XYZ file of C-alpha atoms in Angstrom:
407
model
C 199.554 61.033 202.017
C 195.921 61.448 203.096
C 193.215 61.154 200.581
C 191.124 63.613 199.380
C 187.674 62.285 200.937
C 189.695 61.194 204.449
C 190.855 65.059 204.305
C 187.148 66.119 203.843
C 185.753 64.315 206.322
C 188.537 65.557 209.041
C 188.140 69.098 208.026
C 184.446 68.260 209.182
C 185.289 67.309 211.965
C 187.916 70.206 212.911
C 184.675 72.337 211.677
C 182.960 71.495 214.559
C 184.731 73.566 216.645
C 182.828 76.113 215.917
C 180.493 75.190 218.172
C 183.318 75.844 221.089
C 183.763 73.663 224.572
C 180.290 73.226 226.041
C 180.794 71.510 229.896
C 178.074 69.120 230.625
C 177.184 65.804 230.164
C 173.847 65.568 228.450
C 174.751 65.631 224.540
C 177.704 62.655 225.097
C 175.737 60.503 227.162
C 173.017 60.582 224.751
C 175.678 60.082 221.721
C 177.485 57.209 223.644
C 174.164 55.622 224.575
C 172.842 55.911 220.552
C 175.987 54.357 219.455
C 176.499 51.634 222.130
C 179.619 53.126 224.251
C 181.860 51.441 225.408
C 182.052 48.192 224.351
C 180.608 45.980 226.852
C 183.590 44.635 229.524
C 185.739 47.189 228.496
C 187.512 48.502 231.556
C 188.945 52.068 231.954
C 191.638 54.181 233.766
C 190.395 57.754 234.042
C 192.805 60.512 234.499
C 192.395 64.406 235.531
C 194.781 67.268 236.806
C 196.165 69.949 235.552
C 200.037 68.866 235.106
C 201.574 65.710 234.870
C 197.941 64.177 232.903
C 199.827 63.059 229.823
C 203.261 61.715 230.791
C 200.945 59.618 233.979
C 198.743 58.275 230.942
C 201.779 57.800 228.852
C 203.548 55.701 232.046
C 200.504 53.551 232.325
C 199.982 52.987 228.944
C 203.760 51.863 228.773
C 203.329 49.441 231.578
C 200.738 47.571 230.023
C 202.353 47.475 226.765
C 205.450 46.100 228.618
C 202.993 43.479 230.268
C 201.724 42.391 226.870
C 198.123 44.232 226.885
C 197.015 46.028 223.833
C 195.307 49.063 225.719
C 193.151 52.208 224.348
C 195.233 55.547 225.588
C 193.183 58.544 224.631
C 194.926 62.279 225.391
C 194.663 65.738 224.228
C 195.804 67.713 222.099
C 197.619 66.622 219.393
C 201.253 68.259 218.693
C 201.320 67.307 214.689
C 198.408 65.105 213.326
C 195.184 64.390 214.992
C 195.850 60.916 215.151
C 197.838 60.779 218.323
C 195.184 61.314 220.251
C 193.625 57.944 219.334
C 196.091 54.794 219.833
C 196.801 51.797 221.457
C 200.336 49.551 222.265
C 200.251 48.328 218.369
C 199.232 51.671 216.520
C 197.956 54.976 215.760
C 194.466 55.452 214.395
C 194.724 56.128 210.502
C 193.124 58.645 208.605
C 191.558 56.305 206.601
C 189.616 54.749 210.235
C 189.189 58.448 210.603
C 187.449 59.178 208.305
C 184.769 56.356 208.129
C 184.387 57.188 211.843
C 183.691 60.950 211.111
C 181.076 59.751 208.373
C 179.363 57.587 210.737
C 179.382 59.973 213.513
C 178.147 62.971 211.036
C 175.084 60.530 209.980
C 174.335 60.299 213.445
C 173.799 63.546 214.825
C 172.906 65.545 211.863
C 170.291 67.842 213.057
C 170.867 67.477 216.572
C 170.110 70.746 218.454
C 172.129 71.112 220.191
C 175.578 69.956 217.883
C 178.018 67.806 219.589
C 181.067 69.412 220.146
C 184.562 68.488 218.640
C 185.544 66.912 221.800
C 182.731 65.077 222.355
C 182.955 63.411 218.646
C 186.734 62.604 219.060
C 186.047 61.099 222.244
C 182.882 58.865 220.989
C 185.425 58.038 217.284
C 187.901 56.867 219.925
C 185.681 54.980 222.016
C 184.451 53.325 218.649
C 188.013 52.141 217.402
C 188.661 50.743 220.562
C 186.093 48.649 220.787
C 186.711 47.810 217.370
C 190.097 46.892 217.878
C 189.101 44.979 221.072
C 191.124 46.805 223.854
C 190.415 45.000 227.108
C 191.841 48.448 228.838
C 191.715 52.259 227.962
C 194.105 54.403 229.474
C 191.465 58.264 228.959
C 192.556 61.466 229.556
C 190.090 64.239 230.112
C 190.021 67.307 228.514
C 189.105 70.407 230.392
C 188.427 70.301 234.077
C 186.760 67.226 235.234
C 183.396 67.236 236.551
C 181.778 68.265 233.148
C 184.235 66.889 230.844
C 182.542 64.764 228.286
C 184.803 61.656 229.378
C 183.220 61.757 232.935
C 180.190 59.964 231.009
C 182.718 56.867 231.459
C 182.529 54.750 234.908
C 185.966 53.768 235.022
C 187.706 51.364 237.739
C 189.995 53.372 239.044
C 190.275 57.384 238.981
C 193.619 59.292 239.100
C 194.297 62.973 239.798
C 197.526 64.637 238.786
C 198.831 67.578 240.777
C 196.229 70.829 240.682
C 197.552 73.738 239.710
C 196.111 77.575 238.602
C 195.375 77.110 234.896
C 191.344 77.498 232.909
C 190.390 79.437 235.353
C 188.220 81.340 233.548
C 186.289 78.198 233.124
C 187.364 76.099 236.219
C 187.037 78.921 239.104
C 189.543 81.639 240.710
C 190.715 79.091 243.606
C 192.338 76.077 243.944
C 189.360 74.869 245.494
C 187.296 75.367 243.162
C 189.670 74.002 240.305
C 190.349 70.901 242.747
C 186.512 70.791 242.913
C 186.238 70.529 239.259
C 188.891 68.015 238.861
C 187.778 65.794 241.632
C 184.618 65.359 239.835
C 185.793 62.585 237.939
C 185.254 60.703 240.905
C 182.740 57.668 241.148
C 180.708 55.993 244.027
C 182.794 53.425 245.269
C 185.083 53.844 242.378
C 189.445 53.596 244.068
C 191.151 57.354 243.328
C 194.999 57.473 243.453
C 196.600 60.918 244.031
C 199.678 62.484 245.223
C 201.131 64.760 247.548
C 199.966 68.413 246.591
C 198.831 71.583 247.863
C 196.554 71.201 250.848
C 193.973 72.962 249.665
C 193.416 70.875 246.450
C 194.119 67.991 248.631
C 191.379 68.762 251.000
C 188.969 68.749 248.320
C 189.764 65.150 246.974
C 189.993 63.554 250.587
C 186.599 65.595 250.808
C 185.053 64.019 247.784
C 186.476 61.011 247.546
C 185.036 60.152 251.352
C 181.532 61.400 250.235
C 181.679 58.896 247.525
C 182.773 55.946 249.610
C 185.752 55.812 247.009
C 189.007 54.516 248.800
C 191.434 57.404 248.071
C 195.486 56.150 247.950
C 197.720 59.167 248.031
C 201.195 58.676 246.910
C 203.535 59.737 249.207
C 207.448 59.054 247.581
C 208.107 59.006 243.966
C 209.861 56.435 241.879
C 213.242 55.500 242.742
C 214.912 54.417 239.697
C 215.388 55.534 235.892
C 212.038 56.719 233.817
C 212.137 57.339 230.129
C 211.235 61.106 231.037
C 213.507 63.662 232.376
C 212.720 65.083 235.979
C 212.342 64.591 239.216
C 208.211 65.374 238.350
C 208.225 62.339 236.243
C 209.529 59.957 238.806
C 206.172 61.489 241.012
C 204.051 60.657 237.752
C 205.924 57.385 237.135
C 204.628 56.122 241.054
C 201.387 57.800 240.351
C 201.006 55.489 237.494
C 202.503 52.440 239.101
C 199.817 52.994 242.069
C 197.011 53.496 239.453
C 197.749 50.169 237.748
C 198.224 48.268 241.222
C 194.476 49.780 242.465
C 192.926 48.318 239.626
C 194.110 44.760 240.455
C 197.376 44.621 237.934
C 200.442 42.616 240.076
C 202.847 42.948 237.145
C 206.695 41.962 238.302
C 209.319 44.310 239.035
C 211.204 43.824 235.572
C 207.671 44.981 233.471
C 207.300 48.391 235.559
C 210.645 48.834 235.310
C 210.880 48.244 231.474
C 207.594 50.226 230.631
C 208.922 53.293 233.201
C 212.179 53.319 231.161
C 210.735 52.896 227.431
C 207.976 55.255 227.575
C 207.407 58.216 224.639
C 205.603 61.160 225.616
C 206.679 64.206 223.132
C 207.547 67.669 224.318
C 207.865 66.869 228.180
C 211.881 68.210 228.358
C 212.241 66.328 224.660
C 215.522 66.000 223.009
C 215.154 66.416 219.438
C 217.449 67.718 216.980
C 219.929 69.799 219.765
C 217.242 71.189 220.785
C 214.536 70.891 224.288
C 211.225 70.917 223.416
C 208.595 71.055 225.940
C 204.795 72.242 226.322
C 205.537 73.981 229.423
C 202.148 76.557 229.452
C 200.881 77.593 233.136
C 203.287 78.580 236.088
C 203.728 74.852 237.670
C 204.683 73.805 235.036
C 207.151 76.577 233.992
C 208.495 76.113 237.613
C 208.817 72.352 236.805
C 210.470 72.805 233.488
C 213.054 75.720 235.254
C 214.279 72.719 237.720
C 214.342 70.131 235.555
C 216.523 72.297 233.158
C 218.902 72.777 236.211
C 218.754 69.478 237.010
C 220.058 68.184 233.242
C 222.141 70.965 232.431
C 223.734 72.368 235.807
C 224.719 76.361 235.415
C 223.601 76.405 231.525
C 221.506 78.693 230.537
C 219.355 78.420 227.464
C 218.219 80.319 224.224
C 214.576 80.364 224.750
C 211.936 80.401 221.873
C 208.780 81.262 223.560
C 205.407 81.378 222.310
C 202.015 81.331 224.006
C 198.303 81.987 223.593
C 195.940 84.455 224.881
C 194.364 83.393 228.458
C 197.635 82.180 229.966
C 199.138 84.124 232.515
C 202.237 84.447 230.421
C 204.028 86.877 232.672
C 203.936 83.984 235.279
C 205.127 81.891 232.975
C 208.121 83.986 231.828
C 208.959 84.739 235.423
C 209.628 81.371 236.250
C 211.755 80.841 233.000
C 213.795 84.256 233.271
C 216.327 82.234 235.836
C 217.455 79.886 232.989
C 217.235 82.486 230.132
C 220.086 83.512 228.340
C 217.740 85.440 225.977
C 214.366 84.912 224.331
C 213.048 84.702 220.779
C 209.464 85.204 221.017
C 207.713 83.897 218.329
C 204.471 83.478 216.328
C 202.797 80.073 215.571
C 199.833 79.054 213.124
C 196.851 79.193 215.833
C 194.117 81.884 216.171
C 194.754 81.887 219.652
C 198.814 83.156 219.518
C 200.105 86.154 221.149
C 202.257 88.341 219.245
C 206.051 88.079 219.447
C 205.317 92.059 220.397
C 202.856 91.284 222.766
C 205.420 88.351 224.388
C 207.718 91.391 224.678
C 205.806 93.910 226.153
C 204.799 91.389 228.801
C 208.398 90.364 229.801
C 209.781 94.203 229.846
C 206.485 94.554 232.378
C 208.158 91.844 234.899
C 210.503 94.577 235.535
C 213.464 91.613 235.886
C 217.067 91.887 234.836
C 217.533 92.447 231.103
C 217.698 89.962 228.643
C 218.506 89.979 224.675
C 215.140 90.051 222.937
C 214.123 89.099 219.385
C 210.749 88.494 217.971
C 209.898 86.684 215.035
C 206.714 85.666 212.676
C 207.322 81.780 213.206
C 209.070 79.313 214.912
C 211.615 78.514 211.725
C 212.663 82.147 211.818
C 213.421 82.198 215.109
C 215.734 78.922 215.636
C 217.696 80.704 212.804
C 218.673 82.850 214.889
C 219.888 81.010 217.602
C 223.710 80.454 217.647
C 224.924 76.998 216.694
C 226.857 75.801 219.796
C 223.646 77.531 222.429
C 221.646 75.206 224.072
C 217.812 76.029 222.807
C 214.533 75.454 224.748
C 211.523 75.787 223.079
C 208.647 76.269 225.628
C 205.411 78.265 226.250
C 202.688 76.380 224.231
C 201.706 72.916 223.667
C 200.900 74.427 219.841
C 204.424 75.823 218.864
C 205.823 72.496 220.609
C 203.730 70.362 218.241
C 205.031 73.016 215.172
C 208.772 72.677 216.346
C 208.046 68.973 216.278
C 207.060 69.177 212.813
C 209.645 71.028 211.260
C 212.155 69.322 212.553
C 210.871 66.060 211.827
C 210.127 67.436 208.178
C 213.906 68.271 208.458
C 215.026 64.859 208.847
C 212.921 63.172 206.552
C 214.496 65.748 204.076
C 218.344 64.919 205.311
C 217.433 61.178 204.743
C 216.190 61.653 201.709
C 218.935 63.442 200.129
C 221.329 60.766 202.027
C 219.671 58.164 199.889
């Protein structure tokens, strides 16, 4: 249980986003530079996209752990408790570390004008327990875009860039271009970038970039061969990503530790099997399309029960389109974020697509909705990263209760 003052401080800190996502780079340099960030020698991996960031980080992070290297891995958002966003091969951040951090931090930039944004303290509380703990490596994920992320303030030796997809674009730009633009900003003078195969147009722009910068650019052309820990043939792509990334920055680890890290890696809600169910943060149309094949792929002319759930600026009806192949029916569903379309709203968008019928229930929350779904159906739950990380929690709430009565 957390204590009251630990809960205090991290209700501060969740307070601060109030003062929303501000791109740029001033306020974190000058926070990092007051604070002394990163510790000096520490070495960083830096990855941006807009699908496949996570489960690349998570396949890295995996590796070294297999090697026997206690790295940093830093990713966004969390699915139940803020804490997995800060960890390294031995554990999770605690609230407790959390909290002091928060205090320190909120000492520090009291009256700055303007605030620091939530992102840009979690990032500089991470940065801080790493070097604390005395990672040699941090595996960092950005946050939005690239270019004007607040972890772009980090020089790291080697950047990595995920497939580019059609997602923020409110904030990123209306092309691909322009979002490849964004993302390829991560990249450094001089500093290696690994990529993959990928649309041509986003492609253009990192080969663009990445030969202004004098940065050798390695594009991956086949994925992984054998087993990963992660279903789909989109992880194998992310699993030689990842093996690539490591390699560029000077690692020469034998056969048997990629292997072994590929295959033990944990990355919730990418096509996760928990309880009889699939849970999996599936929110923009590439990814949709991803999770429709890989669904295929696992379970060959099954179709699911799908609880759906998304947030406002999504194109959801892209979204549903590309699920509507593997739907049996849908239970659209609330979830506990400001941010949540309606289950009416999810309903009215779907009878828009104009597509073949499908059995349609809406419900207030997630619980409701998987008790609806019939005992022997296979269930997907999919739409937002947000209801994945609530399914997550119930069901893990769930088993703690089962083993508790079995005691």
């Amino acid at each position: 249980m957390m204590n009251d003052t630990a809960q205090k401080e991290i209700d501060w800190l969740y307070s601060t986003q109030f003062y929303g996502i501000k791109l740029g780079l001033d306020n974190v340099q000058r926070l990092l530079s007051e604070l002394k960030l990163p510790a000096a020698g520490q070495k960083f991996i830096h990855v941006a996209g807009t699908n496949g960031k996570g489960s690349t980080c998570a396949f890295m992070h995996s590796i070294l752990k297999a090697a026997g290297i206690n790295a940093g891995l830093f990713t966004s958002p969390h699915l139940i408790q803020f804490g997995e966003r800060i960890r390294d091969a031995e554990r999770m951040i605690t609230s407790d570390e959390i909290a002091a951090g928060v205090v320190r931090l909120r000492e520090r930039v009291a009256g700055w004008d303007p605030h620091p944004t939530f992102f840009e303290l979690t990032l500089a509380l991470a940065l801080e327990w790493f070097a604390q703990r005395g990672n040699p490596w941090v595996v960092l994920e950005t946050g939005l875009g690239g270019r004007l992320d607040a972890t772009n303030a980090i020089t790291p030796a080697v950047s990595v860039i995920t497939p580019i997809g059609r997602d923020h674009m409110d904030m990123l730009g209306d092309t691909l271009a322009k979002i490849a633009a964004e993302k390829a900003g991560i990249i450094k003078p001089g500093v290696p970038v690994v990529t993959m195969r990928q649309d041509a147009e986003a492609l253009d722009v990192i080969s663009r970039v990445a030969a202004e910068r004098e940065a050798p650019l390695t594009v991956v052309e086949t994925p992984w061969d054998k087993e990963t820990g992660l279903a789909g043939p989109h992880q194998r792509w992310n699993a030689a990503m990842a093996v690539a990334a490591l390699r560029t920055a000077g690692f020469n680890f034998d056969d048997e530790v990629i292997v072994r890290g590929l295959r033990e890696v944990q990355w919730p809600a990418r096509f996760q099997k928990v309880g009889g169910c699939i849970i999996d943060g599936a929110h923009n149309i590439d990814a949709a399309r991803v999770l429709a094949q890989t669904w295929s792929e696992q379970f060959p002319n099954e179709k699911a029960e799908i609880v759906f759930g998304a947030v406002a600026g999504k194109d959801t009806a892209a979204v549903l389109r590309e699920l509507a192949p593997i739907a049996a029916c849908w239970h659209f569903t609330g979830f506990e974020s400001p941010r949540a379309l309606t289950p009416e709203a999810l309903r009215d968008i779907w009878n828009g697509l104009g597509l073949e019928a499908r059995a349609v229930s809406m419900h207030a929350r997630v619980v409701d909705a998987l008790g609806v779904v019939k005992p022997e159906a296979r269930v997907l739950i999919a739409g937002s990263l947000y209801l994945a990380g609530e399914a997550l929690a119930l069901m893990e709430n769930k088993a703690a209760a089962f083993e508790k009565s079995a005691q």
